[in-house]
XYZ file of C-alpha atoms in Angstrom:
360
model
C -15.440 -43.423 194.101
C -16.370 -41.038 196.916
C -20.133 -40.439 196.701
C -21.791 -37.695 198.791
C -24.094 -39.105 201.451
C -27.049 -37.071 200.178
C -26.647 -38.622 196.740
C -26.487 -42.108 198.242
C -29.640 -41.390 200.226
C -31.450 -40.162 197.103
C -30.360 -43.157 195.030
C -31.431 -45.590 197.726
C -34.868 -43.978 197.872
C -35.223 -44.128 194.097
C -34.109 -47.752 193.913
C -36.578 -48.715 196.624
C -39.298 -47.189 194.420
C -38.032 -49.197 191.444
C -38.022 -52.385 193.539
C -41.621 -51.773 194.621
C -42.627 -51.146 191.008
C -40.879 -54.350 189.915
C -42.668 -56.412 192.561
C -46.002 -54.960 191.443
C -45.356 -56.088 187.867
C -45.083 -59.722 188.984
C -48.735 -59.611 189.953
C -49.981 -57.135 187.357
C -47.749 -57.092 184.256
C -48.297 -54.274 181.774
C -47.296 -54.854 178.143
C -45.449 -51.736 176.973
C -43.092 -53.091 174.310
C -43.862 -55.894 171.878
C -41.016 -57.083 169.668
C -41.705 -58.505 166.219
C -38.831 -60.644 164.940
C -39.824 -60.690 161.268
C -36.968 -62.901 160.132
C -33.709 -64.480 161.216
C -32.386 -63.849 157.739
C -29.588 -61.266 157.744
C -27.092 -59.935 155.231
C -24.510 -59.668 158.009
C -23.120 -62.358 160.307
C -22.082 -60.572 163.496
C -19.790 -62.521 165.797
C -21.812 -61.338 168.811
C -25.335 -61.956 167.460
C -27.565 -63.173 170.277
C -29.826 -65.008 167.795
C -26.996 -66.408 165.611
C -28.575 -64.914 162.477
C -27.089 -65.015 158.993
C -27.906 -65.029 155.291
C -30.002 -68.111 154.684
C -33.288 -69.379 153.290
C -35.566 -69.405 156.324
C -38.504 -71.798 156.156
C -41.626 -71.568 158.253
C -41.597 -67.870 159.049
C -44.893 -66.195 159.795
C -46.729 -65.075 156.678
C -48.099 -61.593 156.121
C -51.662 -62.624 156.981
C -50.479 -64.066 160.302
C -48.766 -60.828 161.290
C -51.850 -58.821 160.312
C -54.018 -61.071 162.494
C -51.618 -60.582 165.418
C -51.796 -56.811 164.967
C -55.606 -56.960 164.970
C -55.644 -59.075 168.138
C -53.180 -56.890 170.043
C -55.001 -53.713 168.985
C -58.261 -55.148 170.311
C -56.990 -56.561 173.607
C -54.302 -54.187 174.869
C -55.142 -50.634 175.961
C -53.054 -48.588 175.600
C -51.392 -50.281 172.660
C -47.797 -51.377 173.232
C -44.961 -49.866 171.228
C -43.968 -52.247 168.407
C -40.223 -52.855 168.177
C -39.290 -54.394 164.823
C -36.172 -56.466 164.512
C -34.604 -59.575 163.003
C -32.175 -60.701 161.584
C -32.397 -57.742 159.275
C -36.095 -56.818 159.276
C -35.916 -55.114 155.875
C -35.250 -58.531 154.322
C -38.777 -59.636 155.240
C -40.662 -59.550 151.953
C -43.880 -58.010 153.281
C -42.230 -55.549 155.670
C -43.802 -52.341 154.391
C -47.271 -53.769 153.948
C -47.351 -55.161 157.482
C -45.982 -52.007 159.101
C -48.284 -49.688 157.140
C -51.157 -51.811 158.418
C -49.835 -51.433 161.975
C -49.614 -47.655 161.552
C -53.202 -47.525 160.305
C -54.241 -49.528 163.386
C -52.778 -46.809 165.587
C -49.511 -48.440 166.659
C -46.317 -46.495 167.243
C -43.287 -48.427 166.074
C -39.539 -48.341 165.824
C -36.896 -50.595 164.315
C -33.449 -52.027 164.899
C -31.502 -52.375 161.651
C -27.977 -52.570 160.274
C -29.061 -49.816 157.800
C -27.084 -51.311 154.909
C -30.293 -51.600 152.862
C -31.441 -48.042 153.583
C -31.171 -45.306 150.977
C -33.228 -42.143 150.532
C -36.107 -44.013 148.900
C -36.232 -46.662 151.652
C -36.005 -43.972 154.343
C -38.990 -42.190 152.814
C -40.959 -45.428 152.675
C -40.174 -46.034 156.352
C -41.463 -42.574 157.162
C -44.651 -43.174 155.187
C -45.155 -46.521 156.964
C -45.102 -44.736 160.313
C -41.662 -45.516 161.729
C -40.897 -43.138 164.580
C -37.571 -44.355 165.985
C -34.608 -46.363 164.721
C -31.452 -47.864 166.194
C -28.536 -48.631 163.872
C -25.497 -50.733 164.767
C -22.010 -49.285 164.305
C -19.499 -51.540 166.036
C -16.170 -49.877 165.410
C -14.171 -47.940 162.862
C -14.647 -49.135 159.249
C -12.272 -52.104 159.180
C -13.279 -53.317 162.644
C -16.989 -52.838 161.999
C -16.849 -54.797 158.743
C -14.813 -57.632 160.249
C -16.975 -58.003 163.353
C -20.206 -57.854 161.377
C -19.062 -60.029 158.482
C -19.862 -57.662 155.605
C -17.218 -55.890 153.549
C -18.280 -52.294 152.980
C -20.910 -52.590 155.720
C -19.654 -49.536 157.615
C -19.922 -47.206 154.631
C -23.359 -48.523 153.707
C -24.599 -48.232 157.295
C -23.374 -44.654 157.641
C -25.089 -43.724 154.376
C -28.267 -45.338 155.682
C -28.041 -43.366 158.917
C -27.634 -40.108 157.018
C -30.585 -40.930 154.769
C -32.795 -41.414 157.833
C -31.484 -38.226 159.443
C -32.299 -36.312 156.250
C -35.836 -37.708 156.044
C -36.447 -37.010 159.731
C -37.624 -39.340 162.494
C -38.459 -38.758 166.142
C -35.232 -40.426 167.268
C -32.242 -41.768 165.329
C -29.917 -43.745 167.578
C -26.603 -45.483 166.948
C -25.809 -48.530 169.095
C -22.230 -49.717 169.523
C -21.216 -53.016 171.108
C -17.867 -52.577 172.843
C -15.571 -55.547 173.417
C -11.950 -56.105 174.386
C -10.857 -55.632 170.776
C -12.576 -52.356 169.872
C -12.571 -50.477 173.194
C -9.498 -48.506 172.070
C -11.713 -46.951 169.360
C -14.123 -45.268 171.805
C -12.697 -41.767 171.435
C -12.425 -41.989 167.652
C -16.007 -43.258 167.430
C -17.181 -40.412 169.661
C -15.620 -37.898 167.270
C -17.541 -39.499 164.394
C -20.870 -39.609 166.246
C -20.455 -36.029 167.411
C -20.269 -34.849 163.800
C -23.533 -36.436 162.629
C -26.970 -35.342 163.745
C -28.032 -38.462 165.634
C -30.237 -38.117 168.704
C -28.331 -40.557 170.915
C -25.362 -42.898 170.982
C -26.037 -46.069 172.973
C -22.790 -47.751 174.024
C -23.089 -51.262 175.455
C -20.714 -54.079 176.329
C -20.380 -57.447 174.661
C -22.816 -59.864 176.312
C -22.202 -63.569 177.066
C -24.925 -64.910 174.775
C -25.424 -66.316 171.282
C -22.337 -66.486 169.078
C -20.337 -64.318 171.478
C -19.960 -67.344 173.766
C -17.573 -68.744 171.151
C -15.223 -65.743 171.552
C -14.160 -65.583 175.222
C -11.052 -63.622 174.251
C -13.273 -60.703 173.201
C -15.103 -60.487 176.523
C -14.280 -57.337 178.440
C -11.893 -57.225 181.400
C -12.558 -55.345 184.666
C -10.272 -52.565 183.413
C -12.296 -52.414 180.193
C -15.523 -51.973 182.162
C -14.082 -49.200 184.299
C -12.850 -47.478 181.171
C -16.180 -47.821 179.366
C -18.313 -46.650 182.268
C -16.010 -43.730 183.061
C -16.192 -42.714 179.407
C -20.004 -42.747 179.330
C -20.260 -40.928 182.672
C -17.868 -38.212 181.520
C -19.720 -37.627 178.249
C -23.081 -37.443 180.023
C -21.675 -34.918 182.498
C -20.695 -32.872 179.454
C -24.328 -33.126 178.229
C -23.597 -35.349 175.261
C -26.434 -37.794 174.407
C -24.369 -40.873 175.245
C -25.930 -43.657 177.310
C -25.426 -47.223 178.443
C -28.007 -49.895 177.661
C -30.850 -50.991 179.926
C -28.983 -54.085 181.074
C -27.413 -54.972 184.432
C -27.320 -53.483 187.897
C -24.320 -51.151 188.146
C -24.009 -50.507 191.876
C -24.213 -47.233 193.753
C -21.378 -45.529 191.858
C -22.914 -45.866 188.416
C -26.658 -46.442 188.776
C -28.420 -43.536 187.028
C -25.051 -42.022 186.078
C -24.956 -43.888 182.749
C -28.643 -43.875 181.799
C -31.742 -41.851 182.574
C -33.139 -44.134 185.282
C -32.290 -47.196 187.338
C -31.855 -50.819 186.346
C -34.885 -53.048 185.924
C -35.170 -56.119 183.705
C -38.591 -55.878 182.050
C -38.543 -59.277 180.325
C -41.954 -60.926 180.542
C -43.425 -58.124 182.646
C -43.544 -55.109 180.351
C -41.796 -56.684 177.356
C -42.706 -59.636 175.142
C -41.564 -60.917 171.769
C -43.056 -62.822 168.870
C -40.368 -64.711 166.993
C -40.155 -65.330 163.292
C -41.814 -68.765 163.423
C -44.482 -67.752 165.918
C -42.824 -68.605 169.226
C -43.608 -66.195 172.049
C -41.006 -65.216 174.599
C -39.884 -62.334 176.751
C -36.768 -60.484 175.500
C -35.479 -61.731 172.147
C -31.927 -61.897 173.515
C -32.848 -64.588 176.042
C -31.649 -68.121 175.267
C -34.400 -69.990 173.419
C -35.346 -73.292 174.987
C -38.342 -75.224 176.298
C -38.434 -73.108 179.456
C -38.004 -69.644 177.968
C -40.430 -70.049 175.041
C -43.934 -69.583 176.443
C -46.061 -70.679 173.498
C -46.679 -70.173 169.789
C -49.197 -67.870 168.110
C -49.952 -70.607 165.599
C -51.468 -72.673 168.413
C -52.654 -70.029 170.921
C -53.619 -66.381 170.867
C -50.839 -64.049 171.941
C -53.208 -62.461 174.466
C -53.800 -65.795 176.186
C -50.095 -66.573 176.300
C -49.334 -63.158 177.839
C -52.115 -63.430 180.400
C -51.736 -67.085 181.364
C -48.069 -67.999 180.846
C -44.779 -66.212 181.674
C -44.714 -67.451 185.280
C -40.975 -68.094 184.847
C -40.361 -64.396 184.280
C -42.770 -63.102 186.900
C -40.466 -63.860 189.789
C -37.061 -62.642 190.912
C -34.334 -64.204 188.817
C -32.216 -64.604 191.940
C -34.784 -67.158 193.130
C -33.353 -69.610 190.600
C -29.843 -68.302 189.770
C -27.675 -70.263 192.201
C -24.863 -67.710 192.316
C -27.301 -64.890 193.150
C -29.025 -66.399 196.187
C -28.393 -64.496 199.402
C -26.733 -61.524 197.670
C -27.020 -58.268 199.622
C -27.865 -56.403 196.410
C -30.855 -58.590 195.521
C -33.522 -55.973 196.240
C -32.073 -53.687 193.574
C -30.574 -56.235 191.174
C -33.094 -59.119 191.485
C -30.643 -61.459 189.770
C -29.769 -59.175 186.880
C -30.839 -59.491 183.251
C -32.589 -62.592 181.962
C -30.696 -62.552 178.666
C -27.405 -63.413 180.385
C -28.877 -66.246 182.467
C -27.383 -69.698 181.874
C -30.411 -72.028 181.920
C -28.369 -75.221 181.763
C -26.262 -74.417 184.822
C -28.814 -72.234 186.672
C -26.323 -69.380 186.948
C -26.146 -65.723 186.039
C -23.293 -65.260 183.560
C -23.024 -61.477 183.983
C -22.563 -59.657 187.289
C -20.632 -56.478 188.110
C -20.324 -57.217 191.822
C -16.619 -57.448 192.512
C -15.894 -55.825 189.148
C -17.095 -52.223 189.454
C -18.680 -52.273 192.920
C-alpha cells in the first residue's frame, strides 16, 4: 500500500504520543473500565469462547451482597468512577442482575453490557433501561445457520436479532453488534453488512477469531493471511464510505492500517486502565486473558479490590515484549509493546498473535 509521506509523518507523531501515554500508565494507572463477570453460566456454547462458558450449575459465584459491597467500595475510592462493563457467560442468567445493576445506577455508575441477547424481549429491554444501562454489544457471528452452529444454540440467531430490535426500540446510547470472523464465515461479510445496514444499530464491530479459550481447539478455523487482508480491506472500505464499521481494540496493525480501522491507535489497556472481577471473586486485567496463578492478581473475598488495584498488577505494568520471547528486539516495539495480553501464551512465554509479516 502506497501511503503519502505526510500521512506517515502524522501517524508516527500520533503513535509516539500513544507510546508516551502508555509508559505513563505503568507508573500511574487510571481505572477507566471495570468488568463484572457475573457468571460463567451461559445458554450458548460458542466454539471461540475465551472463558469456555456453557450451561451449567456454577457453584461459588459472588452473591448479591458481595457485589453491592464492591460497588460501594469502588464508588468511594475511585474518582471519577470507572465505567462498569457487565459480562459473563450470559450476564442475564445471574439471578440478582437487575437488583445489583439498579444499585450501581443509584450509586452514580454508568454501565454497559455484552450479551447474546437471546433472553431479551421488550419487557427485559425496558427493565435494562430502568436499571441504567447505557450501551450494549450483541454477538452475531454469521448468517442464521452459521451463527447457530458456531454458538451452539438452535434458533439463537432469530432470538438475538429480536433482542437487538427490542433494545433499539427502547432506546440506548449505543447499540453495537460484534461479529467474530473466522476462516469459515469470512465469505458472509458482504451478506452480513447488508443485514446490519438495514437495522438501526449504532456500530458494527468486526473482529477476527483469537487464539484463546476454546478456539485453540479449532486451528482449522483460524484466519489465513489472505483472510486478514480481505477483512481489513473490507473494514477500511466501509469506513471510507462513512459506515459505522470498526475493528476491535486488539493488536498493532502497522502503518497501513493503524487508525484506518478504528478511531484511534492500538494500546492494550489490560491492568492499566482496565480491570476485571470474575464470577468467583478473582481479580484480573482483561477477562479474555488466560487465567492462571500469574494473571490472577487476587480475590475480593480475601482483599479489597482497591488494594489489589493499587498494590498488585506489576505483571501488567510493563511492556509485554519484555517477557514475550518472540517479541524481544522487534523494531515495532515502541508502538506495539508486545501486542495484546489476551493472546499471550504464558506457558511458552510467546505472543500467539502478531501481524508482522502478515499485513505489514
